[in-house]
Amino acid sequence: TGTYTKLFTSHVHIFLADNMDRHHYETFEKFGNETFLLHLDNGRAFGRHSIDEPSILTPLKQCCRIRRSTLLRLRLLSGVRLSDVLRESLSRDALSAVAPLLSEAHLSALDRRLDTVLKAVDQCLDKRTDAVYDDVEDTGQSRDGKTV
């Protein structure tokens, strides 16, 4: 379940950034149950701001599984607008003094896509009671040690 939910989370990120070339990944079974995903990427994220590729969310929609830590972060970012958070973060990058790193159209696309992801998750929650994989401890830490 953990590896699959990591893969579904990855597809959410791929959809948000419209990263059409990230379609290949490897896993390392040598480490037993402690494997991880390694994505091979050609750097084509944020290519199109006006077109979304809904097929990227197919694994999430078909399997209806998402990590609780991912869902909590997505909901948090939808409340403050993901575009505002990213705009602020990018403004601290040295390259932003030369030119904007992302256009306003790309930033707006992030908010639209985040809304699409949350609607897909809501549809999953309507269909399945086990759609959310609880990877968060009661201490506010996810099982991988990250604070949520």
mmCIF file with all atom_site columns, C-alpha atoms in Angstrom, residues 68-70 134-148:
data_model
loop_
_atom_site.group_PDB
_atom_site.id
_atom_site.type_symbol
_atom_site.label_atom_id
_atom_site.label_alt_id
_atom_site.label_comp_id
_atom_site.label_asym_id
_atom_site.label_entity_id
_atom_site.label_seq_id
_atom_site.pdbx_PDB_ins_code
_atom_site.Cartn_x
_atom_site.Cartn_y
_atom_site.Cartn_z
_atom_site.occupancy
_atom_site.B_iso_or_equiv
_atom_site.pdbx_formal_charge
_atom_site.auth_seq_id
_atom_site.auth_comp_id
_atom_site.auth_asym_id
_atom_site.auth_atom_id
_atom_site.pdbx_PDB_model_num
ATOM 1  C CA . ARG A 1 68  ? -3.383 11.369 4.472  1.00 0.00 ? 68  ARG A CA 1
ATOM 2  C CA . SER A 1 69  ? -0.262 13.548 4.722  1.00 0.00 ? 69  SER A CA 1
ATOM 3  C CA . THR A 1 70  ? -0.622 14.441 1.036  1.00 0.00 ? 70  THR A CA 1
ATOM 4  C CA . ASP A 1 134 ? -3.304 6.979  7.069  1.00 0.00 ? 134 ASP A CA 1
ATOM 5  C CA . ASP A 1 135 ? 0.438  7.577  7.059  1.00 0.00 ? 135 ASP A CA 1
ATOM 6  C CA . VAL A 1 136 ? 0.203  10.140 9.880  1.00 0.00 ? 136 VAL A CA 1
ATOM 7  C CA . GLU A 1 137 ? 0.915  9.321  13.510 1.00 0.00 ? 137 GLU A CA 1
ATOM 8  C CA . ASP A 1 138 ? -1.172 10.920 16.270 1.00 0.00 ? 138 ASP A CA 1
ATOM 9  C CA . THR A 1 139 ? 1.882  13.025 17.125 1.00 0.00 ? 139 THR A CA 1
ATOM 10 C CA . GLY A 1 140 ? 1.448  15.067 13.940 1.00 0.00 ? 140 GLY A CA 1
ATOM 11 C CA . GLN A 1 141 ? 4.338  13.222 12.283 1.00 0.00 ? 141 GLN A CA 1
ATOM 12 C CA . SER A 1 142 ? 3.982  11.078 9.229  1.00 0.00 ? 142 SER A CA 1
ATOM 13 C CA . ARG A 1 143 ? 5.489  7.627  9.464  1.00 0.00 ? 143 ARG A CA 1
ATOM 14 C CA . ASP A 1 144 ? 8.456  8.812  7.437  1.00 0.00 ? 144 ASP A CA 1
ATOM 15 C CA . GLY A 1 145 ? 9.209  11.428 10.120 1.00 0.00 ? 145 GLY A CA 1
ATOM 16 C CA . LYS A 1 146 ? 7.918  14.537 8.349  1.00 0.00 ? 146 LYS A CA 1
ATOM 17 C CA . THR A 1 147 ? 5.715  16.921 10.286 1.00 0.00 ? 147 THR A CA 1
ATOM 18 C CA . VAL A 1 148 ? 2.191  17.333 8.899  1.00 0.00 ? 148 VAL A CA 1
#
